[in-house]
């Protein structure tokens, strides 16, 4: 009965300041809800010979694999702009597993009970939000967007008290690491410069070994993270993803999307879209995501000041200039991403107007973001007359003229579009339907939804129902997964 775990617990070997040694708190009656077999095989893990009862014990944390050394990690965070000392308040990292191809992944249980960082929380998670994280993170992965992954969800057999009584659950989250901007902030706030250097070295070793021997590692790391986070947010904008809670504790140093709390995908195009019930000011609205990414990166830069230059003023100047390079980078990457969505090769002076005019039209007409690009690829799921509009037709003529400038065939343009425009996204009402059914033990809708979301760029017969936005006028609201 070998599953294939190969644990190496490097983070737990760092000094006490980084973590608390703790085991998951056992749960009463664990029951496996879902197991991601294809991810297991990507991780060189084989659960096929383990019965469901044993799997339930494993993925609830009731039975820890040998070789694991479990910890809760310390971190801080700017939550909606306010600095707080945090940490894994309801999660336990059971270790770093190395795959056959020598890749290292954190294996973490979320909802695993109280830790030293729980503050007033109960350390637990509810079934709905954990399944929601499973669905959306796997959808993001299939969309080709860096993300943490979801290996399993187990019901705990315990009730948890929120506004209502809910079923408890544990999610097994896989990440290339859980080091966050907030991890650096935590150590910096404790004013432990030697430990901060330990974290810097550890991070470079784990994620950016290419700068191990560079002259200014801290500055190089900052530049690399700017690049990765810039790419990430451009990807979010591409598919209409709104993270919802871009606090600095929810931004990884690996560049993976993390913490699927109040996130959701935009249906009709409105740059100010916010789904989270607690985001009253729209701090994390769709259009604000790049601005906040830069803001978070500036908080990261602040932690690195002592290592950028011995002369503090000089270090601040360099860090500021580096952070200010973000806008130009973002603008360039965003333009290229939009060109890809429109099948445009090369550059043209008027590209920006062409792109912005389409977005303005979509905003005015409340056009569905995903399906507008489907229409342009001749794959519109439903003709509701929206595109008969004269303004749109005029825009489309300009777009077609621009495509001719490519020196490329229409076939190649469409191929480019097909790689960049998903046909299916996790539509909010479909996600809700699947979660409601799962609460009542009917797993068919969630299994079908996850299956459809596995191939978002492929036209298939069974996807129509998943392409149509909800016809309800009610504003969709999301809540933090606490
Ligand atoms: P999040 O909003 O999920 O990013 O969580 C922010 C902080 O609150 C993190 O430190 C979490 O560990 C903590 N937290 C969230 N929910 C709970 C809970 N139910 N019990 C204890 N800590 C929690
Ligand atoms: Mg978080």
Short mmCIF file of C-alpha atoms and ligand atoms in Angstrom, two decimals:
data_model
loop_
_atom_site.label_atom_id
_atom_site.label_comp_id
_atom_site.label_asym_id
_atom_site.label_seq_id
_atom_site.Cartn_x
_atom_site.Cartn_y
_atom_site.Cartn_z
CA UNK A 1 0.00 0.00 0.00
CA UNK A 2 2.46 2.66 -1.11
CA UNK A 3 0.98 6.02 -1.91
CA UNK A 4 4.29 7.52 -2.92
CA UNK A 5 4.78 10.32 -0.39
CA UNK A 6 8.30 11.74 -0.30
CA UNK A 7 8.41 14.34 2.39
CA UNK A 8 11.11 16.87 2.91
CA UNK A 9 10.16 19.45 5.51
CA UNK A 10 12.55 22.30 4.87
CA UNK A 11 10.26 25.06 6.11
CA UNK A 12 9.68 23.32 9.42
CA UNK A 13 13.43 23.27 9.95
CA UNK A 14 13.62 27.07 9.88
CA UNK A 15 13.66 28.76 13.28
CA UNK A 16 10.62 29.08 15.58
CA UNK A 17 9.72 32.58 14.44
CA UNK A 18 8.47 31.23 11.11
CA UNK A 19 5.95 28.71 12.43
CA UNK A 20 4.24 26.79 15.18
CA UNK A 21 4.66 23.02 15.30
CA UNK A 22 1.15 21.65 15.40
CA UNK A 23 -0.89 18.69 14.22
CA UNK A 24 -4.28 18.92 12.59
CA UNK A 25 -7.02 18.60 15.24
CA UNK A 26 -8.75 15.25 14.54
CA UNK A 27 -12.35 15.38 13.33
CA UNK A 28 -15.24 13.18 14.45
CA UNK A 29 -16.43 11.44 11.35
CA UNK A 30 -14.48 12.21 8.17
CA UNK A 31 -16.01 11.36 4.82
CA UNK A 32 -14.25 11.89 1.49
CA UNK A 33 -16.30 14.07 -0.87
CA UNK A 34 -13.96 14.46 -3.81
CA UNK A 35 -10.46 13.36 -4.78
CA UNK A 36 -8.53 14.83 -7.71
CA UNK A 37 -7.06 11.71 -9.27
CA UNK A 38 -5.35 13.45 -12.18
CA UNK A 39 -3.61 15.87 -9.81
CA UNK A 40 -2.60 12.93 -7.61
CA UNK A 41 -0.93 11.34 -10.59
CA UNK A 42 0.81 14.64 -11.51
CA UNK A 43 2.18 14.54 -7.96
CA UNK A 44 3.36 10.93 -8.42
CA UNK A 45 0.85 9.81 -5.79
CA UNK A 46 -1.33 6.72 -6.09
CA UNK A 47 -4.45 6.44 -3.96
CA UNK A 48 -6.14 3.81 -6.12
CA UNK A 49 -5.56 0.96 -3.69
CA UNK A 50 -6.74 2.81 -0.61
CA UNK A 51 -10.35 2.37 0.51
CA UNK A 52 -12.64 5.32 1.04
CA UNK A 53 -12.56 5.07 4.82
CA UNK A 54 -8.78 5.29 4.88
CA UNK A 55 -8.79 8.12 2.32
CA UNK A 56 -11.20 10.02 4.56
CA UNK A 57 -8.78 9.63 7.45
CA UNK A 58 -5.84 10.77 5.33
CA UNK A 59 -7.49 13.86 3.86
CA UNK A 60 -9.03 15.01 7.12
CA UNK A 61 -5.63 14.93 8.81
CA UNK A 62 -6.83 12.24 11.25
CA UNK A 63 -4.05 9.99 10.00
CA UNK A 64 -0.83 11.78 9.04
CA UNK A 65 1.50 10.17 6.50
CA UNK A 66 4.84 9.11 7.88
CA UNK A 67 7.59 11.55 7.11
CA UNK A 68 5.40 14.59 7.55
CA UNK A 69 6.25 17.28 10.09
CA UNK A 70 3.27 19.54 10.41
CA UNK A 71 3.29 23.26 11.13
CA UNK A 72 1.18 26.39 10.98
CA UNK A 73 3.05 29.18 9.22
CA UNK A 74 3.38 32.70 10.58
CA UNK A 75 2.65 35.66 8.34
CA UNK A 76 1.27 39.16 8.42
CA UNK A 77 -0.82 41.05 5.96
CA UNK A 78 -2.30 44.33 4.87
CA UNK A 79 -5.97 43.45 4.97
CA UNK A 80 -7.93 46.09 3.05
CA UNK A 81 -4.95 48.36 3.68
CA UNK A 82 -4.60 47.69 7.42
CA UNK A 83 -1.55 45.88 8.73
CA UNK A 84 -2.21 42.83 10.95
CA UNK A 85 -0.07 40.01 12.34
CA UNK A 86 -1.69 36.79 11.15
CA UNK A 87 -0.62 33.24 10.37
CA UNK A 88 -2.33 29.99 9.44
CA UNK A 89 -5.36 30.29 11.67
CA UNK A 90 -7.11 27.31 10.19
CA UNK A 91 -4.51 25.54 8.11
CA UNK A 92 -1.67 23.14 8.69
CA UNK A 93 1.19 22.44 6.33
CA UNK A 94 1.92 18.75 6.65
CA UNK A 95 5.12 18.93 4.63
CA UNK A 96 6.73 19.40 1.25
CA UNK A 97 6.29 16.47 -1.08
CA UNK A 98 8.75 15.84 -3.90
CA UNK A 99 7.42 14.29 -7.12
CA UNK A 100 9.23 11.81 -9.35
CA UNK A 101 10.24 14.67 -11.62
CA UNK A 102 11.82 16.36 -8.60
CA UNK A 103 9.26 19.12 -8.15
CA UNK A 104 8.47 20.17 -4.62
CA UNK A 105 4.95 20.98 -3.41
CA UNK A 106 3.48 22.08 -0.11
CA UNK A 107 0.68 19.81 1.09
CA UNK A 108 -1.64 21.80 3.28
CA UNK A 109 -4.92 21.05 5.07
CA UNK A 110 -7.27 24.00 5.22
CA UNK A 111 -9.94 23.84 7.93
CA UNK A 112 -7.81 21.63 10.14
CA UNK A 113 -8.50 23.23 13.52
CA UNK A 114 -7.20 25.97 15.77
CA UNK A 115 -3.57 27.05 15.83
CA UNK A 116 -1.60 29.69 17.68
CA UNK A 117 -2.67 32.09 14.92
CA UNK A 118 -6.43 31.50 15.09
CA UNK A 119 -7.22 34.71 16.97
CA UNK A 120 -10.99 34.48 17.57
CA UNK A 121 -11.66 31.94 14.81
CA UNK A 122 -12.62 28.31 15.29
CA UNK A 123 -9.92 27.02 12.92
CA UNK A 124 -12.51 25.31 10.78
CA UNK A 125 -13.91 25.68 7.28
CA UNK A 126 -17.31 24.98 5.77
CA UNK A 127 -18.05 22.51 2.99
CA UNK A 128 -19.38 25.08 0.48
CA UNK A 129 -16.34 27.38 0.48
CA UNK A 130 -13.88 24.46 0.37
CA UNK A 131 -15.64 22.92 -2.64
CA UNK A 132 -15.79 26.36 -4.18
CA UNK A 133 -12.02 26.71 -3.85
CA UNK A 134 -11.67 23.25 -5.39
CA UNK A 135 -13.80 24.16 -8.43
CA UNK A 136 -12.31 27.59 -9.09
CA UNK A 137 -8.66 26.69 -8.49
CA UNK A 138 -8.92 23.69 -10.80
CA UNK A 139 -10.70 25.86 -13.39
CA UNK A 140 -7.89 28.41 -13.16
CA UNK A 141 -5.32 25.70 -13.71
CA UNK A 142 -7.18 24.49 -16.79
CA UNK A 143 -7.29 28.08 -18.05
CA UNK A 144 -3.49 28.03 -17.93
CA UNK A 145 -3.23 30.47 -15.02
CA UNK A 146 -0.69 29.84 -12.23
CA UNK A 147 -2.56 28.74 -9.12
CA UNK A 148 -2.55 26.59 -6.03
CA UNK A 149 -4.38 23.31 -6.70
CA UNK A 150 -6.94 21.23 -4.86
CA UNK A 151 -6.33 17.57 -4.18
CA UNK A 152 -9.29 16.57 -2.03
CA UNK A 153 -12.21 17.70 0.09
CA UNK A 154 -13.43 15.76 3.11
CA UNK A 155 -16.51 16.42 5.24
CA UNK A 156 -15.60 16.37 8.91
CA UNK A 157 -18.92 15.13 10.29
CA UNK A 158 -18.89 18.19 12.54
CA UNK A 159 -21.10 21.22 12.35
CA UNK A 160 -19.60 24.65 12.35
CA UNK A 161 -21.35 27.80 13.40
CA UNK A 162 -21.42 30.74 11.05
CA UNK A 163 -24.52 32.88 10.36
CA UNK A 164 -26.10 29.47 9.90
CA UNK A 165 -25.01 26.03 11.05
CA UNK A 166 -22.88 24.51 8.28
CA UNK A 167 -21.17 21.21 7.55
CA UNK A 168 -17.45 21.31 8.34
CA UNK A 169 -14.84 20.33 5.74
CA UNK A 170 -11.12 20.12 5.11
CA UNK A 171 -9.51 20.98 1.77
CA UNK A 172 -6.12 19.59 0.77
CA UNK A 173 -4.34 22.45 -0.96
CA UNK A 174 -1.24 22.00 -3.09
CA UNK A 175 1.09 24.93 -3.70
CA UNK A 176 4.60 25.34 -4.97
CA UNK A 177 4.96 27.06 -1.59
CA UNK A 178 2.84 29.15 0.77
CA UNK A 179 5.40 31.93 1.11
CA UNK A 180 3.53 35.20 0.78
CA UNK A 181 4.34 38.90 0.66
CA UNK A 182 2.89 38.75 4.18
CA UNK A 183 5.52 36.21 5.27
CA UNK A 184 8.23 38.78 4.57
CA UNK A 185 6.15 41.47 6.25
CA UNK A 186 5.80 39.35 9.39
CA UNK A 187 9.54 38.87 9.84
CA UNK A 188 10.27 42.49 8.88
CA UNK A 189 7.72 43.71 11.45
CA UNK A 190 9.40 41.62 14.14
CA UNK A 191 12.62 43.46 13.18
CA UNK A 192 14.67 40.29 12.84
CA UNK A 193 17.04 41.17 10.03
CA UNK A 194 19.02 37.91 10.22
CA UNK A 195 15.79 35.89 9.99
CA UNK A 196 14.66 38.08 7.10
CA UNK A 197 17.90 37.16 5.34
CA UNK A 198 17.17 33.48 6.08
CA UNK A 199 13.73 33.88 4.46
CA UNK A 200 15.22 35.69 1.47
CA UNK A 201 17.80 32.91 0.94
CA UNK A 202 15.19 30.20 1.44
CA UNK A 203 12.82 31.81 -1.06
CA UNK A 204 15.50 32.25 -3.70
CA UNK A 205 16.66 28.70 -3.21
CA UNK A 206 13.14 27.37 -3.58
CA UNK A 207 11.67 29.58 -6.30
CA UNK A 208 14.37 31.59 -8.03
CA UNK A 209 17.63 29.60 -7.95
CA UNK A 210 18.73 31.45 -11.10
CA UNK A 211 19.63 34.52 -8.97
CA UNK A 212 21.47 32.59 -6.25
CA UNK A 213 24.80 34.00 -7.27
CA UNK A 214 23.72 37.43 -8.35
CA UNK A 215 25.21 40.64 -6.93
CA UNK A 216 21.94 42.06 -5.71
CA UNK A 217 19.65 39.16 -4.94
CA UNK A 218 17.00 41.27 -3.21
CA UNK A 219 16.63 43.61 -6.16
CA UNK A 220 16.62 40.73 -8.60
CA UNK A 221 13.94 38.98 -6.56
CA UNK A 222 11.84 42.13 -6.56
CA UNK A 223 12.13 42.41 -10.33
CA UNK A 224 11.26 38.74 -10.81
CA UNK A 225 8.22 39.00 -8.59
CA UNK A 226 7.05 42.14 -10.40
CA UNK A 227 7.29 40.16 -13.63
CA UNK A 228 5.39 37.14 -12.28
CA UNK A 229 2.67 39.10 -10.54
CA UNK A 230 2.25 41.32 -13.56
CA UNK A 231 1.77 38.25 -15.76
CA UNK A 232 -0.65 36.82 -13.22
CA UNK A 233 -2.91 39.85 -13.01
CA UNK A 234 -2.91 40.19 -16.82
CA UNK A 235 -4.13 36.60 -16.96
CA UNK A 236 -6.89 37.36 -14.45
CA UNK A 237 -7.96 40.32 -16.59
CA UNK A 238 -7.93 38.11 -19.67
CA UNK A 239 -10.55 35.72 -18.33
CA UNK A 240 -12.52 38.21 -16.21
CA UNK A 241 -11.42 36.79 -12.87
CA UNK A 242 -11.91 38.92 -9.78
CA UNK A 243 -9.89 37.68 -6.81
CA UNK A 244 -11.88 39.70 -4.31
CA UNK A 245 -9.45 39.81 -1.41
CA UNK A 246 -6.02 40.83 -2.66
CA UNK A 247 -4.56 41.41 0.79
CA UNK A 248 -0.78 41.08 0.97
CA UNK A 249 -1.18 37.79 2.86
CA UNK A 250 -2.99 36.47 -0.20
CA UNK A 251 -0.18 37.23 -2.66
CA UNK A 252 2.39 34.48 -3.15
CA UNK A 253 6.07 34.86 -3.90
CA UNK A 254 5.77 31.98 -6.37
CA UNK A 255 3.32 33.98 -8.50
CA UNK A 256 0.47 31.49 -8.02
CA UNK A 257 -3.08 32.64 -7.41
CA UNK A 258 -3.96 31.79 -3.81
CA UNK A 259 -6.93 31.94 -1.46
CA UNK A 260 -10.16 31.51 -3.30
CA UNK A 261 -12.47 33.26 -0.87
CA UNK A 262 -14.89 35.78 -2.32
CA UNK A 263 -13.56 35.44 -5.87
CA UNK A 264 -15.81 35.15 -8.94
CA UNK A 265 -15.78 35.58 -12.71
CA UNK A 266 -17.36 38.63 -14.28
CA UNK A 267 -20.18 37.96 -16.71
CA UNK A 268 -21.31 41.26 -18.28
CA UNK A 269 -18.44 43.65 -18.76
CA UNK A 270 -18.19 46.33 -16.11
CA UNK A 271 -14.71 47.35 -14.98
CA UNK A 272 -16.03 48.28 -11.54
CA UNK A 273 -17.38 44.81 -10.85
CA UNK A 274 -17.04 43.71 -7.22
CA UNK A 275 -18.67 40.56 -5.88
CA UNK A 276 -17.41 40.50 -2.30
CA UNK A 277 -19.94 41.59 0.30
CA UNK A 278 -17.21 43.12 2.48
CA UNK A 279 -15.51 45.16 -0.26
CA UNK A 280 -17.66 48.25 0.25
CA UNK A 281 -15.29 50.71 -1.43
CA UNK A 282 -14.40 48.54 -4.42
CA UNK A 283 -10.72 48.34 -3.40
CA UNK A 284 -10.48 44.95 -5.13
CA UNK A 285 -12.76 45.67 -8.10
CA UNK A 286 -11.86 44.15 -11.50
CA UNK A 287 -10.24 47.33 -12.82
CA UNK A 288 -8.33 47.95 -9.57
CA UNK A 289 -6.51 44.62 -9.59
CA UNK A 290 -3.38 45.89 -11.37
CA UNK A 291 -3.23 48.96 -9.12
CA UNK A 292 -3.46 46.77 -6.02
CA UNK A 293 -0.88 44.35 -7.40
CA UNK A 294 1.56 47.25 -7.62
CA UNK A 295 0.59 48.43 -4.12
CA UNK A 296 1.24 44.96 -2.70
CA UNK A 297 4.56 44.74 -4.52
CA UNK A 298 5.56 48.04 -2.92
CA UNK A 299 4.90 46.46 0.51
CA UNK A 300 7.18 43.60 -0.54
CA UNK A 301 9.87 46.05 -1.66
CA UNK A 302 9.76 47.74 1.75
CA UNK A 303 10.73 44.44 3.40
CA UNK A 304 13.75 44.10 1.12
CA UNK A 305 15.19 47.59 1.73
CA UNK A 306 18.00 46.44 4.09
CA UNK A 307 19.30 44.09 1.40
CA UNK A 308 18.96 46.32 -1.66
CA UNK A 309 21.63 48.74 -0.48
CA UNK A 310 23.46 49.41 2.78
CA UNK A 311 22.68 53.10 2.28
CA UNK A 312 19.00 53.24 3.19
CA UNK A 313 18.18 56.35 1.14
CA UNK A 314 19.79 54.81 -1.88
CA UNK A 315 17.90 51.54 -1.30
CA UNK A 316 14.57 53.37 -1.06
CA UNK A 317 15.32 55.26 -4.26
CA UNK A 318 16.18 52.07 -6.15
CA UNK A 319 13.14 50.21 -4.78
CA UNK A 320 10.83 53.09 -5.69
CA UNK A 321 12.14 53.26 -9.25
CA UNK A 322 11.81 49.49 -9.57
CA UNK A 323 8.22 49.49 -8.31
CA UNK A 324 7.38 52.37 -10.63
CA UNK A 325 8.37 50.22 -13.59
CA UNK A 326 5.19 48.23 -12.96
CA UNK A 327 2.75 50.45 -14.90
CA UNK A 328 4.72 50.38 -18.13
CA UNK A 329 5.21 46.63 -17.90
CA UNK A 330 1.56 46.08 -17.15
CA UNK A 331 0.36 48.32 -19.97
CA UNK A 332 2.55 46.49 -22.47
CA UNK A 333 1.53 43.03 -21.30
CA UNK A 334 -2.14 43.99 -21.10
CA UNK A 335 -2.08 45.37 -24.64
CA UNK A 336 -0.45 42.20 -25.94
CA UNK A 337 -2.97 40.06 -24.08
CA UNK A 338 -5.85 42.02 -25.61
CA UNK A 339 -4.25 41.74 -29.04
CA UNK A 340 -4.14 37.98 -28.54
CA UNK A 341 -7.80 37.94 -27.53
CA UNK A 342 -8.59 39.79 -30.75
CA UNK A 343 -6.31 37.66 -32.93
CA UNK A 344 -4.07 40.60 -33.80
CA UNK A 345 -0.48 39.95 -34.74
CA UNK A 346 2.15 42.70 -34.69
CA UNK A 347 1.59 46.25 -33.48
CA UNK A 348 -0.43 49.10 -34.84
CA UNK A 349 -0.65 52.69 -33.54
CA UNK A 350 -4.40 52.51 -33.35
CA UNK A 351 -4.59 49.21 -31.43
CA UNK A 352 -5.29 50.89 -28.12
CA UNK A 353 -8.30 52.78 -29.49
CA UNK A 354 -9.60 49.66 -31.14
CA UNK A 355 -9.39 47.72 -27.89
CA UNK A 356 -10.79 50.46 -25.67
CA UNK A 357 -13.66 51.15 -28.08
CA UNK A 358 -14.73 47.51 -27.89
CA UNK A 359 -14.58 47.55 -24.08
CA UNK A 360 -16.58 50.79 -23.95
CA UNK A 361 -19.23 49.27 -26.21
CA UNK A 362 -19.34 46.12 -24.06
CA UNK A 363 -19.74 48.23 -20.94
CA UNK A 364 -22.54 50.33 -22.43
CA UNK A 365 -24.42 47.30 -23.70
CA UNK A 366 -23.68 45.13 -20.65
CA UNK A 367 -22.32 42.55 -23.06
CA UNK A 368 -21.09 39.28 -21.61
CA UNK A 369 -17.28 39.47 -21.46
CA UNK A 370 -16.58 35.83 -22.33
CA UNK A 371 -19.29 35.47 -24.95
CA UNK A 372 -18.37 38.66 -26.83
CA UNK A 373 -15.02 37.10 -27.68
CA UNK A 374 -16.83 33.86 -28.52
CA UNK A 375 -18.94 35.83 -30.98
CA UNK A 376 -15.80 37.23 -32.62
CA UNK A 377 -14.54 33.66 -33.03
CA UNK A 378 -17.89 32.64 -34.60
CA UNK A 379 -18.64 30.54 -31.55
CA UNK A 380 -21.33 32.61 -29.88
CA UNK A 381 -23.46 30.16 -27.88
CA UNK A 382 -26.68 32.12 -28.30
CA UNK A 383 -27.80 34.84 -30.72
CA UNK A 384 -29.76 37.41 -28.72
CA UNK A 385 -29.49 40.19 -31.32
CA UNK A 386 -26.96 42.16 -29.26
CA UNK A 387 -24.39 42.22 -32.06
CA UNK A 388 -26.83 43.62 -34.64
CA UNK A 389 -26.06 46.99 -33.16
CA UNK A 390 -24.62 49.53 -35.65
CA UNK A 391 -21.87 50.78 -33.36
CA UNK A 392 -20.69 47.24 -32.92
CA UNK A 393 -20.83 46.56 -36.66
CA UNK A 394 -18.70 49.65 -37.32
CA UNK A 395 -16.20 48.54 -34.73
CA UNK A 396 -16.11 45.06 -36.24
CA UNK A 397 -15.25 46.53 -39.66
CA UNK A 398 -12.28 48.38 -38.12
CA UNK A 399 -11.18 45.17 -36.41
CA UNK A 400 -11.39 43.19 -39.66
CA UNK A 401 -9.34 45.83 -41.46
CA UNK A 402 -6.72 45.67 -38.74
CA UNK A 403 -6.57 41.88 -39.04
CA UNK A 404 -5.75 42.20 -42.73
CA UNK A 405 -2.62 44.13 -41.81
CA UNK A 406 -1.20 41.08 -40.13
CA UNK A 407 0.41 39.28 -43.00
CA UNK A 408 -1.41 36.39 -41.46
CA UNK A 409 -4.27 34.21 -42.59
CA UNK A 410 -7.68 34.46 -40.89
CA UNK A 411 -7.10 30.87 -39.83
CA UNK A 412 -4.02 31.87 -37.85
CA UNK A 413 -5.87 34.80 -36.25
CA UNK A 414 -8.66 32.52 -35.11
CA UNK A 415 -6.13 30.02 -33.79
CA UNK A 416 -4.57 32.75 -31.67
CA UNK A 417 -7.99 33.79 -30.37
CA UNK A 418 -8.96 30.22 -29.57
CA UNK A 419 -5.92 29.86 -27.33
CA UNK A 420 -6.71 33.00 -25.39
CA UNK A 421 -10.48 33.17 -25.13
CA UNK A 422 -12.16 30.54 -22.97
CA UNK A 423 -15.54 29.24 -24.09
CA UNK A 424 -16.45 28.25 -20.58
CA UNK A 425 -15.67 29.85 -17.23
CA UNK A 426 -17.07 28.90 -13.82
CA UNK A 427 -20.34 30.84 -14.17
CA UNK A 428 -21.51 32.00 -10.77
CA UNK A 429 -24.98 30.46 -10.94
CA UNK A 430 -23.56 27.12 -12.11
CA UNK A 431 -21.07 27.07 -9.24
CA UNK A 432 -23.86 27.87 -6.76
CA UNK A 433 -26.11 25.14 -8.18
CA UNK A 434 -23.33 22.58 -7.91
CA UNK A 435 -22.51 23.60 -4.33
CA UNK A 436 -26.15 23.49 -3.26
CA UNK A 437 -26.51 19.96 -4.66
CA UNK A 438 -23.27 18.84 -2.98
CA UNK A 439 -24.54 20.12 0.38
CA UNK A 440 -27.41 17.66 -0.08
CA UNK A 441 -25.09 14.80 -1.05
CA UNK A 442 -25.79 15.03 -4.79
CA UNK A 443 -22.33 15.22 -6.32
CA UNK A 444 -23.34 14.84 -9.97
CA UNK A 445 -23.60 18.58 -10.77
CA UNK A 446 -20.18 19.36 -9.27
CA UNK A 447 -18.54 16.44 -11.05
CA UNK A 448 -20.06 17.52 -14.37
CA UNK A 449 -19.09 21.16 -13.79
CA UNK A 450 -15.49 20.27 -12.96
CA UNK A 451 -15.37 18.05 -16.01
CA UNK A 452 -16.61 20.81 -18.35
CA UNK A 453 -14.15 23.31 -16.85
CA UNK A 454 -11.23 20.99 -17.60
CA UNK A 455 -11.18 22.00 -21.29
CA UNK A 456 -12.18 25.65 -21.36
CA UNK A 457 -10.85 26.35 -24.84
CA UNK A 458 -12.45 23.40 -26.62
CA UNK A 459 -15.80 23.52 -28.38
CA UNK A 460 -17.90 20.55 -27.26
CA UNK A 461 -21.54 19.58 -27.53
CA UNK A 462 -22.24 19.48 -23.83
CA UNK A 463 -21.03 22.97 -22.86
CA UNK A 464 -23.93 25.16 -24.04
CA UNK A 465 -25.66 25.16 -20.67
CA UNK A 466 -22.41 26.30 -19.05
CA UNK A 467 -21.89 29.19 -21.45
CA UNK A 468 -25.06 31.12 -20.82
CA UNK A 469 -24.94 33.78 -18.12
CA UNK A 470 -27.57 33.71 -15.41
CA UNK A 471 -30.82 35.43 -16.42
CA UNK A 472 -31.36 36.61 -12.87
CA UNK A 473 -31.04 40.35 -12.31
CA UNK A 474 -30.06 39.84 -8.72
CA UNK A 475 -26.54 41.03 -7.96
CA UNK A 476 -24.26 38.08 -7.25
CA UNK A 477 -22.53 38.36 -3.87
CA UNK A 478 -19.67 36.37 -2.44
CA UNK A 479 -18.56 36.02 1.14
CA UNK A 480 -15.19 35.37 2.77
CA UNK A 481 -14.77 31.65 3.31
CA UNK A 482 -14.58 31.89 7.09
P1 LIG B 1 -8.38 34.67 4.54
O1 LIG B 1 -9.46 35.70 4.52
O2 LIG B 1 -8.86 33.27 4.29
O3 LIG B 1 -7.20 35.05 3.73
O4 LIG B 1 -7.89 34.62 6.07
C1 LIG B 1 -7.30 35.71 6.74
C2 LIG B 1 -6.75 35.26 8.08
O5 LIG B 1 -7.81 34.79 8.92
C3 LIG B 1 -5.77 34.10 8.00
O6 LIG B 1 -4.81 34.28 9.00
C4 LIG B 1 -6.63 32.90 8.29
O7 LIG B 1 -5.89 31.82 8.78
C5 LIG B 1 -7.57 33.45 9.34
N1 LIG B 1 -8.83 32.72 9.42
C6 LIG B 1 -9.82 32.69 8.49
N2 LIG B 1 -10.83 31.91 8.90
C7 LIG B 1 -10.49 31.43 10.12
C8 LIG B 1 -11.12 30.56 11.05
N3 LIG B 1 -12.31 30.04 10.84
N4 LIG B 1 -10.45 30.29 12.20
C9 LIG B 1 -9.25 30.82 12.45
N5 LIG B 1 -8.60 31.64 11.60
C10 LIG B 1 -9.21 31.95 10.44
MG1 LIG B 2 -5.56 34.07 3.21
#
